[in-house]
Amino acid sequence: MKDGLRARRKALLRQEIQAHAMRLFQERGYDETAVADIAQAVGVSSMTVFRHFPTKEDLVLSDEFDPALAARVQAKPADQPLLRRIGDTLVESLAQTPPAELDMLLARLKLGLATPALRARWLDNEYQTQKAIVDALNDGRYDEFHLQVVASACLAAATTALTRWAESGGQDMPHELLAQALGILQEES
């Protein structure tokens, strides 16, 4: 019971830190906001912030998306084509994201697109997501390179759709843009 409570408190503190960080980044700018400013806003030490987010970039880019996505992809019927299996999972995940989390995602995307240091880290995040998907699907049915190519294509479509969504100020539904992007991939194959 204590471990469950401790984990919930840790998750809530992590969310609070990230929310304050995003607010300060939006108000002051990413480069103009120090980790100490974020810690002060939350009422914790800078070390506590770094315990939850090892780098300043992690305050924007870090989330719990990869493990959940990998589990959902793995749970899809194995007889589905990989592009559909991965793509449908991405679309469903976005469609089921609560509005408050979509707002946070939009803010993170806008900040990431506007900040060169964050754009550079984006590639690493996409690689980690690709790796999580490949690991989840690597059951011997496909060559690992095959899995990497399909996962990367789906993630490229997702990045393009989410970038369009952020650049439009969140006017469209992100899962609809993603479905459209994946449809273009399927038309071209």
mmCIF file of N, CA, C and O in Angstrom, residues 73 76-86 88-89 92 141-142:
data_model
loop_
_atom_site.group_PDB
_atom_site.id
_atom_site.type_symbol
_atom_site.label_atom_id
_atom_site.label_comp_id
_atom_site.label_asym_id
_atom_site.label_seq_id
_atom_site.Cartn_x
_atom_site.Cartn_y
_atom_site.Cartn_z
ATOM 1 N N VAL A 73 0.584 -1.603 -29.087
ATOM 2 C CA VAL A 73 0.953 -2.167 -30.395
ATOM 3 C C VAL A 73 1.050 -3.684 -30.291
ATOM 4 O O VAL A 73 0.560 -4.419 -31.152
ATOM 5 N N LYS A 76 -2.284 -5.597 -30.349
ATOM 6 C CA LYS A 76 -3.060 -5.650 -31.597
ATOM 7 C C LYS A 76 -2.939 -7.042 -32.220
ATOM 8 O O LYS A 76 -1.936 -7.736 -32.033
ATOM 9 N N PRO A 77 -3.936 -7.464 -33.001
ATOM 10 C CA PRO A 77 -3.867 -8.778 -33.652
ATOM 11 C C PRO A 77 -2.607 -8.918 -34.511
ATOM 12 O O PRO A 77 -2.291 -8.047 -35.328
ATOM 13 N N ALA A 78 -1.888 -10.001 -34.314
ATOM 14 C CA ALA A 78 -0.615 -10.220 -34.995
ATOM 15 C C ALA A 78 -0.770 -10.414 -36.496
ATOM 16 O O ALA A 78 0.191 -10.251 -37.243
ATOM 17 N N ASP A 79 -1.980 -10.728 -36.953
ATOM 18 C CA ASP A 79 -2.174 -10.946 -38.384
ATOM 19 C C ASP A 79 -2.426 -9.646 -39.159
ATOM 20 O O ASP A 79 -2.498 -9.655 -40.381
ATOM 21 N N GLN A 80 -2.524 -8.519 -38.465
ATOM 22 C CA GLN A 80 -2.690 -7.238 -39.147
ATOM 23 C C GLN A 80 -1.374 -6.829 -39.803
ATOM 24 O O GLN A 80 -0.296 -7.090 -39.255
ATOM 25 N N PRO A 81 -1.444 -6.141 -40.943
ATOM 26 C CA PRO A 81 -0.211 -5.595 -41.525
ATOM 27 C C PRO A 81 0.435 -4.626 -40.518
ATOM 28 O O PRO A 81 -0.261 -3.915 -39.793
ATOM 29 N N LEU A 82 1.750 -4.609 -40.499
ATOM 30 C CA LEU A 82 2.467 -3.791 -39.512
ATOM 31 C C LEU A 82 2.103 -2.307 -39.592
ATOM 32 O O LEU A 82 1.927 -1.663 -38.557
ATOM 33 N N LEU A 83 2.006 -1.776 -40.801
ATOM 34 C CA LEU A 83 1.688 -0.361 -40.943
ATOM 35 C C LEU A 83 0.343 -0.044 -40.290
ATOM 36 O O LEU A 83 0.203 0.954 -39.582
ATOM 37 N N ARG A 84 -0.608 -0.915 -40.480
ATOM 38 C CA ARG A 84 -1.938 -0.717 -39.871
ATOM 39 C C ARG A 84 -1.873 -0.922 -38.361
ATOM 40 O O ARG A 84 -2.478 -0.156 -37.588
ATOM 41 N N ARG A 85 -1.151 -1.944 -37.940
ATOM 42 C CA ARG A 85 -1.053 -2.264 -36.511
ATOM 43 C C ARG A 85 -0.446 -1.098 -35.730
ATOM 44 O O ARG A 85 -0.975 -0.682 -34.699
ATOM 45 N N ILE A 86 0.644 -0.565 -36.239
ATOM 46 C CA ILE A 86 1.310 0.552 -35.564
ATOM 47 C C ILE A 86 0.505 1.834 -35.750
ATOM 48 O O ILE A 86 0.250 2.573 -34.804
ATOM 49 N N ASP A 88 -2.723 2.349 -36.521
ATOM 50 C CA ASP A 88 -3.991 2.374 -35.774
ATOM 51 C C ASP A 88 -3.751 2.646 -34.293
ATOM 52 O O ASP A 88 -4.522 3.373 -33.655
ATOM 53 N N THR A 89 -2.700 2.069 -33.765
ATOM 54 C CA THR A 89 -2.388 2.280 -32.343
ATOM 55 C C THR A 89 -2.068 3.749 -32.077
ATOM 56 O O THR A 89 -2.531 4.326 -31.086
ATOM 57 N N GLU A 92 -5.395 5.735 -32.365
ATOM 58 C CA GLU A 92 -6.253 5.466 -31.206
ATOM 59 C C GLU A 92 -5.701 6.131 -29.944
ATOM 60 O O GLU A 92 -6.468 6.669 -29.140
ATOM 61 N N ARG A 141 8.757 -12.960 -36.288
ATOM 62 C CA ARG A 141 7.990 -13.017 -37.538
ATOM 63 C C ARG A 141 8.586 -12.110 -38.605
ATOM 64 O O ARG A 141 8.431 -12.355 -39.789
ATOM 65 N N TYR A 142 9.231 -11.040 -38.189
ATOM 66 C CA TYR A 142 9.792 -10.066 -39.118
ATOM 67 C C TYR A 142 11.257 -9.843 -38.798
ATOM 68 O O TYR A 142 11.681 -9.906 -37.642
#
